[in-house]
């Protein structure tokens, strides 16, 4: 497995991914071997079924949304670059990164980008707003039929009331950031990828 | 790692070029020292230099230690008993039901410690080093009872062999020191008896104090409850399907709890009607309690009359009238209280507390009867004992007289009587112990039977008869039972009270209770998960468990009193138990102080018990109490003030941010409304924090129509002026009519800029 991984992944590619995502060399090779183990069709890309084979995603109510987040708009296959780009959101934020050459654009794992990733999980139609219907869909996924529809509607209304500041009855990205201001997103949305 | 390497290189370069730098000597020396220290410290980390092996070793040990600590923490958490069961219950039934089980587990821990004390310091020494069964009178079954001693019915009543075993007080010998180790059993017995109360008191108060600290900062959580629940409640580290189901159920429950909390906050208030109904309900319940108290008193009086009559004339009903009436009251009154309490319309959490308090009052009546009856029995036994004591002394005197007259000697050996034939007094302490044990056992039986019939059988019937019944059994009349939190909690608390009272007279009682709690945990967990349904209104348990603890403390004091009274006033039986032969039970302590401890300690005790010393001591403690109370109130006040300030600052931030992207339409409308065509600057900015708070609490919006609620809130908050005004013009004058002083300037700017215009 190890030898196969390094022959199929070229050095220049690794360098590019490193620059784009910030992962280290060993992390990238390790994630590549995970990628290939998931790729049952052995065509260098992952499809939705490949993801659904992961048990933790299968039992997650929002599992489908997460899987969706890997695939760019309208496509059904994701290659390794896309895979890494999505995973880069979950890299922990390190303090000494700020001291090194500050990147021109924000790194993929900054707090804002992490929140943007979470935001896009809820905002299905990509209009940069979470509407009441989208909230209702998420609620239905999370609690199912155990709570009546009327109560679900009230929960959605109440959530919007709490978060909405400009009165357009939906939650924009900046409002979303404000709601999760007190939540330790850097800690919770980070996976300790082993070195 | 890379960064470290670079830094070390840098420092090395610095050291090399230090001579060329145009600095003073002192500065160069400082920098040199610093750089050298740095290089020395970290070169080992990079694998070069002299100290690298030691450094590598240190790093490895540090990593191992961290791993060990983490594993140990995991192990400790895994050792918490029944955690998974309780989490199961919590996710399906909510935190209030789970709090009962957590309380049960805490009780189990407490009882374990008490059992350890009793077993290790009293029972074990007597078993190992004391005289075995059958050697002396108090340890043997009397000749008259020996035929029936092994019968099941006799054992069930705790007579026969049970009575003359380590379970009860009467078995213990009063030898001052026993065995090789010269263990002072009577002293140990008394001290353990008192120590049980002391330990329980300490633990209960410590738990109360710890819970009080978790009052916590509620301010943060108030703001975004539903949003946070919505966006952050799933735990993405779950990989086990069962855990996922539990988590799913617990998310549902937590939403339901929040809905109930919200509903309570938004109820319509018709104060007068509600107050009237509450007064009426309390009056009705007081009547019920009074009625039950009188009934108990009446029945006890009758039973005393019956006791005088001949036993054979009474019917079964008359013989067991007292127990019958008490069980009846215990079954009928709690549901009655609950029905009456519906008039009051409290939040479920508060209603639970009221229910608990009322049933507590009811059970106190039971307790009082029981103690009353017991006390009568004890007095009667004491009377009998006096008679028997006289008889025995008479017989002994006879024997000595005969012996000395027959053999003409004064050296008389003790009478050679088989232990089973010796005359013995009625051991009142053992009698009391037997009563307590019987009570506990019958309590266990009743509660297990109730669960079996009331919950399990009912669930079976509802499930299977539903197919052939006219109306829907599951939704309609019987349906499945709900878990009765108040009844169970009170049962547990009173059970513990009985244990505390009885442990002094029946050392084995704590062990019996331990078994009972263990089996109860498994049995009730199973019963809850299989036969009960969650409450209709699931509510979050109060964050601190202090209400239960408070009740427990009260019961602890109530059970301390009888025991201390008997230790101090009643005289122990003359022929059984570790204190036989003493005037009062605490005489053992006095003897130990006099004979075993050095002389001056005896003096110290004599001085310490002088009233002249005790009264000032008590006064001092009262003053200290008062002082600490005042200090704590001061801190709480400071706490609330700080919270209010934080809230105000936060709201101000919110408003400022609101106005950065406020909608133009609303601002324009407001402008039209105001007389001077200019928005009121700064002073009102201090009001919105209070206004917003006022609006968010008694909002009459029903959850469904929150659309209006949103606008309502926005209007108020947008009434705050554009902060650009005050900021660019410095802190303006507060209060009153600021329009006149600053009106003209901000006005036109706003009119043009429509508010969203940064004027910095």
XYZ file of N, CA and C in Angstrom, chain B residues 99-300:
606
model
N -31.687 11.992 36.908
C -31.149 12.526 38.156
C -31.507 11.618 39.325
N -32.653 10.936 39.230
C -32.991 9.976 40.292
C -31.959 8.864 40.355
N -31.570 8.368 39.158
C -30.616 7.257 39.157
C -29.234 7.704 39.605
N -28.888 8.944 39.262
C -27.600 9.451 39.721
C -27.609 9.567 41.238
N -28.741 9.999 41.788
C -28.892 10.090 43.233
C -28.772 8.714 43.869
N -29.391 7.726 43.237
C -29.317 6.350 43.734
C -27.873 5.870 43.761
N -27.152 6.197 42.707
C -25.758 5.764 42.650
C -24.939 6.432 43.749
N -25.215 7.711 43.983
C -24.496 8.427 45.041
C -24.776 7.792 46.398
N -26.043 7.432 46.636
C -26.418 6.760 47.875
C -25.675 5.460 48.043
N -25.536 4.742 46.925
C -24.843 3.470 46.974
C -23.409 3.680 47.441
N -22.771 4.729 46.903
C -21.405 5.025 47.335
C -21.340 5.332 48.816
N -22.290 6.144 49.280
C -22.313 6.492 50.698
C -22.483 5.253 51.563
N -23.424 4.397 51.168
C -23.668 3.190 51.949
C -22.476 2.258 51.939
N -21.736 2.248 50.849
C -20.550 1.402 50.803
C -19.562 1.821 51.862
N -19.359 3.136 51.973
C -18.406 3.602 52.973
C -18.903 3.265 54.369
N -20.189 3.492 54.613
C -20.731 3.191 55.945
C -20.591 1.711 56.259
N -20.855 0.898 55.246
C -20.726 -0.537 55.455
C -19.284 -0.903 55.762
N -18.369 -0.284 55.026
C -16.960 -0.564 55.290
C -16.580 -0.251 56.719
N -17.044 0.916 57.197
C -16.750 1.305 58.575
C -17.302 0.283 59.561
N -18.588 -0.006 59.388
C -19.266 -0.898 60.335
C -18.647 -2.280 60.295
N -18.438 -2.772 59.097
C -17.934 -4.128 58.955
C -16.522 -4.240 59.500
N -15.683 -3.318 59.077
C -14.277 -3.449 59.439
C -14.010 -3.223 60.903
N -14.764 -2.320 61.520
C -14.427 -1.943 62.883
C -15.301 -2.578 63.935
N -16.403 -3.170 63.547
C -17.273 -3.735 64.582
C -17.529 -5.215 64.344
N -17.999 -5.517 63.128
C -18.415 -6.906 62.889
C -17.205 -7.824 62.815
N -16.228 -7.408 62.049
C -15.071 -8.281 61.844
C -14.341 -8.608 63.142
N -14.045 -7.611 63.988
C -13.373 -7.956 65.241
C -14.180 -8.927 66.096
N -15.498 -8.710 66.127
C -16.304 -9.603 66.952
C -16.269 -11.022 66.413
N -16.321 -11.140 65.088
C -16.307 -12.471 64.491
C -14.956 -13.140 64.669
N -13.894 -12.349 64.447
C -12.575 -12.974 64.481
C -12.072 -13.197 65.896
N -12.274 -12.199 66.730
C -11.616 -12.256 68.031
C -12.579 -12.459 69.190
N -13.871 -12.366 68.937
C -14.793 -12.510 70.050
C -15.151 -13.977 70.266
N -15.967 -14.219 71.270
C -16.385 -15.583 71.577
C -17.369 -16.048 70.519
N -17.295 -17.309 70.103
C -18.202 -17.779 69.053
C -19.605 -18.031 69.578
N -20.457 -18.429 68.652
C -21.853 -18.694 68.997
C -21.931 -19.813 70.017
N -22.811 -19.646 70.986
C -23.088 -20.754 71.899
C -22.267 -20.759 73.158
N -21.327 -19.873 73.298
C -20.474 -19.935 74.477
C -21.085 -19.206 75.659
N -21.681 -18.057 75.410
C -22.299 -17.379 76.545
C -23.778 -17.152 76.282
N -24.453 -16.724 77.311
C -25.918 -16.680 77.268
C -26.427 -15.835 76.123
N -25.831 -14.636 75.960
C -26.423 -13.744 74.976
C -26.226 -14.237 73.563
N -25.327 -15.164 73.363
C -25.068 -15.588 71.995
C -25.795 -16.863 71.641
N -26.615 -17.384 72.541
C -27.274 -18.660 72.272
C -28.766 -18.498 72.230
N -29.378 -19.338 71.370
C -30.830 -19.373 71.321
C -31.335 -20.007 72.609
N -32.320 -19.402 73.280
C -32.805 -19.976 74.546
C -33.406 -21.361 74.328
N -33.369 -22.181 75.361
C -33.821 -23.559 75.250
C -35.244 -23.623 74.723
N -36.086 -22.701 75.193
C -37.498 -22.758 74.808
C -37.684 -22.577 73.311
N -36.835 -21.785 72.717
C -37.071 -21.501 71.307
C -36.315 -22.425 70.394
N -35.501 -23.301 70.929
C -34.594 -24.038 70.056
C -35.291 -24.937 69.058
N -36.484 -25.389 69.389
C -37.155 -26.277 68.435
C -37.524 -25.556 67.158
N -37.975 -24.344 67.321
C -38.471 -23.633 66.132
C -37.438 -22.701 65.533
N -36.215 -22.746 66.053
C -35.264 -21.692 65.669
C -34.923 -21.700 64.193
N -34.999 -22.875 63.528
C -34.615 -22.901 62.112
C -35.807 -22.785 61.175
N -36.992 -22.645 61.709
C -38.165 -22.587 60.832
C -38.119 -21.356 59.951
N -38.595 -21.517 58.735
C -38.549 -20.408 57.794
C -39.372 -19.228 58.287
N -40.532 -19.508 58.813
C -41.391 -18.389 59.234
C -40.745 -17.636 60.383
N -40.057 -18.388 61.248
C -39.404 -17.710 62.376
C -38.234 -16.876 61.882
N -37.456 -17.460 60.969
C -36.320 -16.718 60.436
C -36.788 -15.481 59.691
N -37.928 -15.627 59.018
C -38.440 -14.512 58.245
C -38.783 -13.333 59.122
N -39.206 -13.650 60.377
C -39.492 -12.579 61.324
C -38.244 -12.127 62.047
N -37.147 -12.622 61.644
C -35.865 -12.306 62.241
C -35.779 -12.712 63.697
N -36.462 -13.778 64.062
C -36.271 -14.384 65.377
C -35.400 -15.620 65.170
N -35.293 -16.439 66.181
C -34.542 -17.678 65.998
C -33.067 -17.397 65.804
N -32.453 -18.104 64.900
C -31.008 -17.968 64.734
C -30.610 -16.587 64.271
N -31.509 -15.938 63.533
C -31.194 -14.592 63.063
C -30.989 -13.627 64.215
N -31.820 -13.801 65.234
C -31.775 -12.827 66.318
C -30.478 -12.919 67.082
N -29.930 -14.113 67.135
C -28.724 -14.284 67.935
C -27.524 -14.400 67.016
N -27.408 -13.462 66.127
C -26.277 -13.460 65.198
C -25.693 -12.067 65.136
N -24.638 -11.925 64.355
C -23.962 -10.631 64.331
C -24.833 -9.530 63.758
N -25.979 -9.899 63.189
C -26.822 -8.862 62.627
C -27.297 -7.867 63.664
N -27.444 -8.331 64.880
C -28.099 -7.473 65.859
C -27.216 -7.144 67.039
N -27.629 -6.139 67.717
C -26.894 -5.568 68.825
C -26.632 -6.581 69.928
N -27.572 -7.456 70.159
C -27.508 -8.308 71.344
C -26.359 -9.302 71.341
N -25.801 -9.551 70.173
C -24.785 -10.580 70.051
C -23.449 -10.138 70.624
N -23.236 -8.845 70.649
C -21.892 -8.365 70.949
C -21.605 -8.424 72.433
N -20.387 -8.815 72.747
C -20.003 -9.024 74.125
C -19.482 -7.727 74.712
N -19.551 -7.611 76.029
C -19.123 -6.354 76.614
C -17.741 -6.421 77.220
N -16.950 -7.388 76.828
C -15.571 -7.430 77.320
C -14.854 -6.184 76.881
N -14.074 -5.621 77.799
C -13.486 -4.339 77.427
C -12.463 -4.476 76.315
N -11.681 -5.544 76.395
C -10.694 -5.714 75.323
C -10.715 -7.156 74.884
N -10.704 -7.384 73.584
C -10.786 -8.775 73.124
C -9.603 -9.116 72.231
N -9.226 -10.370 72.301
C -8.263 -10.895 71.349
C -6.830 -10.453 71.599
N -5.989 -10.861 70.676
C -4.562 -10.578 70.767
C -4.294 -9.084 70.736
N -5.042 -8.390 69.864
C -4.754 -6.989 69.645
C -5.354 -6.113 70.720
N -6.015 -6.718 71.693
C -6.652 -5.932 72.747
C -7.584 -4.888 72.159
N -8.406 -5.330 71.216
C -9.298 -4.419 70.545
C -10.437 -4.045 71.472
N -10.674 -2.746 71.625
C -11.707 -2.303 72.546
C -13.031 -2.249 71.815
N -13.757 -3.345 71.858
C -14.972 -3.412 71.056
C -16.072 -2.442 71.488
N -16.415 -2.344 72.766
C -17.512 -1.428 73.129
C -17.226 0.000 72.710
N -15.987 0.432 72.933
C -15.641 1.794 72.544
C -15.774 1.972 71.038
N -15.262 0.963 70.323
C -15.333 1.054 68.875
C -16.780 1.079 68.398
N -17.621 0.290 69.014
C -19.031 0.251 68.627
C -19.658 1.623 68.759
N -19.417 2.253 69.912
C -20.029 3.566 70.129
C -19.484 4.592 69.143
N -18.156 4.567 68.968
C -17.568 5.572 68.093
C -18.009 5.384 66.650
N -18.106 4.126 66.212
C -18.560 3.896 64.840
C -19.994 4.349 64.679
N -20.819 4.069 65.692
C -22.202 4.509 65.611
C -22.303 6.003 65.427
N -21.514 6.736 66.219
C -21.554 8.199 66.083
C -20.864 8.636 64.806
N -19.778 7.915 64.461
C -19.017 8.281 63.276
C -19.820 8.149 62.008
N -20.761 7.204 61.977
C -21.600 7.061 60.789
C -22.362 8.351 60.534
N -22.914 8.909 61.600
C -23.641 10.160 61.419
C -22.719 11.277 61.006
N -21.556 11.329 61.668
C -20.626 12.404 61.343
C -20.202 12.352 59.886
N -19.866 11.149 59.424
C -19.419 11.030 58.048
C -20.529 11.408 57.071
N -21.736 10.891 57.339
C -22.842 11.204 56.421
C -23.087 12.692 56.373
N -23.045 13.330 57.544
C -23.279 14.771 57.589
C -22.260 15.500 56.740
N -20.986 15.096 56.929
C -19.918 15.763 56.193
C -20.105 15.606 54.693
N -20.412 14.375 54.278
C -20.530 14.132 52.840
C -21.707 14.892 52.247
N -22.835 14.896 52.958
C -24.015 15.589 52.418
C -23.733 17.074 52.284
N -23.118 17.649 53.310
C -22.880 19.090 53.237
C -21.842 19.408 52.177
N -20.838 18.540 52.034
C -19.842 18.824 51.016
C -20.465 18.761 49.630
N -21.347 17.776 49.406
C -22.003 17.701 48.101
C -22.889 18.910 47.859
N -23.550 19.372 48.910
C -24.389 20.556 48.731
C -23.558 21.763 48.350
N -22.412 21.890 49.033
C -21.567 23.045 48.733
C -21.053 22.976 47.305
N -20.668 21.762 46.893
C -20.141 21.643 45.545
C -21.212 21.954 44.519
N -22.440 21.494 44.778
C -23.507 21.770 43.832
C -23.841 23.240 43.789
N -23.709 23.905 44.934
C -24.059 25.319 44.943
C -23.127 26.109 44.057
N -21.873 25.641 43.935
C -20.943 26.386 43.097
C -21.265 26.273 41.636
N -22.017 25.222 41.292
C -22.285 25.058 39.874
C -23.459 25.896 39.422
N -23.854 26.867 40.229
C -24.896 27.789 39.791
C -24.496 28.357 38.449
N -23.256 28.710 38.343
C -22.702 29.031 37.019
C -23.173 30.340 36.430
N -22.641 30.635 35.274
C -22.936 31.891 34.609
C -24.041 31.672 33.598
N -25.241 31.946 33.985
C -26.353 31.671 33.069
C -26.447 32.696 31.967
N -25.711 33.780 32.114
C -25.903 34.871 31.159
C -25.526 34.451 29.752
N -24.434 33.689 29.659
C -23.983 33.317 28.320
C -24.977 32.419 27.631
N -25.575 31.535 28.392
C -26.390 30.536 27.725
C -27.719 31.092 27.281
N -28.104 32.226 27.817
C -29.440 32.689 27.499
C -29.583 33.126 26.064
N -28.424 33.470 25.458
C -28.555 34.198 24.208
C -28.964 33.368 23.019
N -28.332 32.231 22.818
C -28.572 31.570 21.542
C -28.964 30.122 21.744
N -29.823 29.853 22.723
C -30.090 28.449 23.053
C -30.488 27.630 21.845
N -31.494 28.095 21.122
C -31.979 27.260 20.031
C -30.994 27.184 18.886
N -30.317 28.293 18.609
C -29.352 28.235 17.511
C -28.247 27.261 17.825
N -27.757 27.307 19.059
C -26.671 26.393 19.394
C -27.137 24.959 19.330
N -28.360 24.712 19.861
C -28.853 23.334 19.813
C -28.939 22.872 18.382
N -29.359 23.776 17.516
C -29.574 23.426 16.135
C -28.268 23.144 15.434
N -27.275 23.998 15.640
C -26.084 23.885 14.814
C -24.994 23.030 15.432
N -25.020 22.835 16.741
C -23.846 22.189 17.329
C -24.175 20.956 18.153
N -25.386 20.407 18.043
C -25.664 19.348 19.015
C -25.165 17.973 18.607
N -24.976 17.724 17.314
C -24.542 16.371 16.959
C -23.078 16.164 17.322
N -22.761 14.984 17.831
C -21.391 14.681 18.211
C -20.773 13.853 17.100
N -19.841 14.439 16.316
C -19.345 13.757 15.139
C -18.362 12.650 15.436
N -18.031 12.456 16.686
C -17.080 11.386 16.982
C -17.775 10.065 17.255
N -19.100 10.027 17.121
C -19.814 8.799 17.442
C -19.683 7.830 16.296
N -19.277 6.580 16.607
C -19.155 5.605 15.539
C -20.033 4.380 15.751
N -20.605 4.277 16.936
C -21.361 3.085 17.301
C -22.845 3.338 17.055
N -23.530 2.454 16.328
C -24.938 2.729 16.005
C -25.815 2.911 17.235
N -25.552 2.136 18.290
C -26.394 2.290 19.487
C -26.212 3.657 20.095
N -24.956 4.090 20.138
C -24.704 5.425 20.684
C -25.378 6.477 19.828
N -25.368 6.227 18.494
C -26.010 7.195 17.618
C -27.494 7.278 17.926
N -28.124 6.132 18.170
C -29.544 6.159 18.520
C -29.775 6.942 19.798
N -28.901 6.685 20.762
C -29.044 7.409 22.036
C -28.907 8.900 21.827
N -27.920 9.276 20.994
C -27.672 10.693 20.794
C -28.878 11.325 20.101
N -29.405 10.602 19.133
C -30.596 11.052 18.423
C -31.726 11.319 19.406
N -31.968 10.321 20.282
C -33.040 10.477 21.269
C -32.754 11.643 22.192
N -31.485 11.823 22.557
C -31.219 12.881 23.526
C -31.330 14.253 22.874
N -31.037 14.353 21.569
C -31.253 15.648 20.914
C -32.735 15.983 20.925
N -33.554 14.962 20.614
C -34.998 15.198 20.645
C -35.446 15.658 22.020
N -34.983 14.923 23.043
C -35.388 15.285 24.398
C -34.941 16.694 24.745
N -33.740 17.046 24.329
C -33.261 18.364 24.737
C -34.046 19.468 24.042
N -34.474 19.213 22.785
C -35.341 20.201 22.143
C -36.653 20.329 22.896
N -37.207 19.179 23.282
C -38.485 19.225 24.005
C -38.346 19.994 25.306
N -37.205 19.761 25.979
C -37.005 20.476 27.249
C -36.955 21.976 27.021
N -36.230 22.377 25.967
C -36.130 23.815 25.735
C -37.476 24.399 25.367
N -38.272 23.623 24.645
C -39.599 24.136 24.291
C -40.408 24.375 25.555
N -40.336 23.406 26.490
C -41.107 23.584 27.730
C -40.632 24.817 28.478
N -39.310 24.998 28.542
C -38.794 26.170 29.242
C -39.312 27.447 28.621
N -39.302 27.479 27.271
C -39.766 28.671 26.577
C -41.236 28.914 26.848
N -42.012 27.845 26.814
C -43.446 28.014 27.041
C -43.701 28.635 28.403
N -42.932 28.192 29.364
C -43.141 28.748 30.703
C -42.856 30.223 30.722
N -41.837 30.637 29.963
C -41.485 32.052 29.990
C -42.531 32.911 29.338
N -43.334 32.294 28.466
C -44.203 33.133 27.662
C -45.665 32.952 27.984
N -45.927 32.454 29.173
C -47.347 32.237 29.471
C -48.034 33.545 29.751
N -49.335 33.548 29.477
C -50.129 34.725 29.832
C -50.323 34.761 31.332
N -50.201 35.936 31.848
C -50.290 36.036 33.303
C -51.607 36.663 33.701
N -52.434 35.865 34.359
C -53.566 36.480 35.017
C -53.339 36.283 36.495
N -52.684 37.274 37.072
C -52.088 37.039 38.393
C -53.114 36.700 39.447
N -54.209 37.403 39.435
C -55.149 37.221 40.547
C -55.759 35.840 40.531
N -56.179 35.425 39.348
C -56.778 34.098 39.261
C -55.780 33.049 39.689
N -54.544 33.204 39.205
C -53.544 32.207 39.539
C -53.272 32.169 41.028
N -53.170 33.346 41.650
C -52.910 33.365 43.091
C -54.035 32.704 43.844
N -55.264 33.020 43.439
C -56.417 32.437 44.127
C -56.390 30.923 44.023
N -56.134 30.441 42.795
C -56.100 29.000 42.613
C -55.012 28.362 43.462
N -53.866 29.030 43.542
C -52.784 28.448 44.326
C -53.140 28.379 45.795
N -53.755 29.449 46.296
C -54.142 29.435 47.708
C -55.150 28.322 47.951
N -56.098 28.200 47.030
C -57.113 27.143 47.175
C -56.462 25.767 47.206
N -55.538 25.548 46.286
C -54.887 24.237 46.226
C -54.136 23.948 47.523
N -53.405 24.947 48.007
C -52.665 24.718 49.244
C -53.598 24.417 50.400
N -54.733 25.113 50.430
C -55.692 24.877 51.504
C -56.216 23.446 51.459
N -56.584 22.998 50.256
C -57.083 21.635 50.117
C -56.049 20.629 50.585
N -54.808 20.874 50.184
C -53.780 19.904 50.546
C -53.529 19.908 52.039
N -53.581 21.084 52.655
C -53.419 21.121 54.108
C -54.519 20.334 54.792
N -55.732 20.459 54.257
C -56.830 19.669 54.821
C -56.538 18.186 54.725
N -56.073 17.763 53.561
C -55.752 16.346 53.392
C -54.718 15.904 54.397
N -53.654 16.709 54.531
C -52.586 16.331 55.444
C -53.108 16.251 56.875
N -53.913 17.236 57.253
C -54.474 17.217 58.592
C -55.335 15.980 58.818
N -56.158 15.678 57.804
C -56.997 14.500 57.920
C -56.187 13.234 58.091
N -55.147 13.104 57.316
C -54.343 11.888 57.411
C -53.633 11.826 58.756
N -53.152 12.954 59.245
C -52.499 12.963 60.552
C -53.453 12.499 61.647
N -54.673 13.017 61.595
C -55.638 12.612 62.617
C -55.971 11.139 62.512
N -56.106 10.673 61.266
C -56.423 9.263 61.063
C -55.342 8.386 61.680
N -54.091 8.749 61.434
C -52.987 7.957 61.981
C -53.037 7.969 63.504
N -53.256 9.118 64.054
C -53.304 9.226 65.519
C -54.410 8.357 66.096
N -55.561 8.415 65.450
C -56.713 7.638 65.895
C -56.416 6.148 65.854
N -55.824 5.732 64.738
C -55.552 4.309 64.580
C -54.525 3.841 65.602
N -53.512 4.680 65.867
C -52.489 4.280 66.840
C -53.101 4.161 68.226
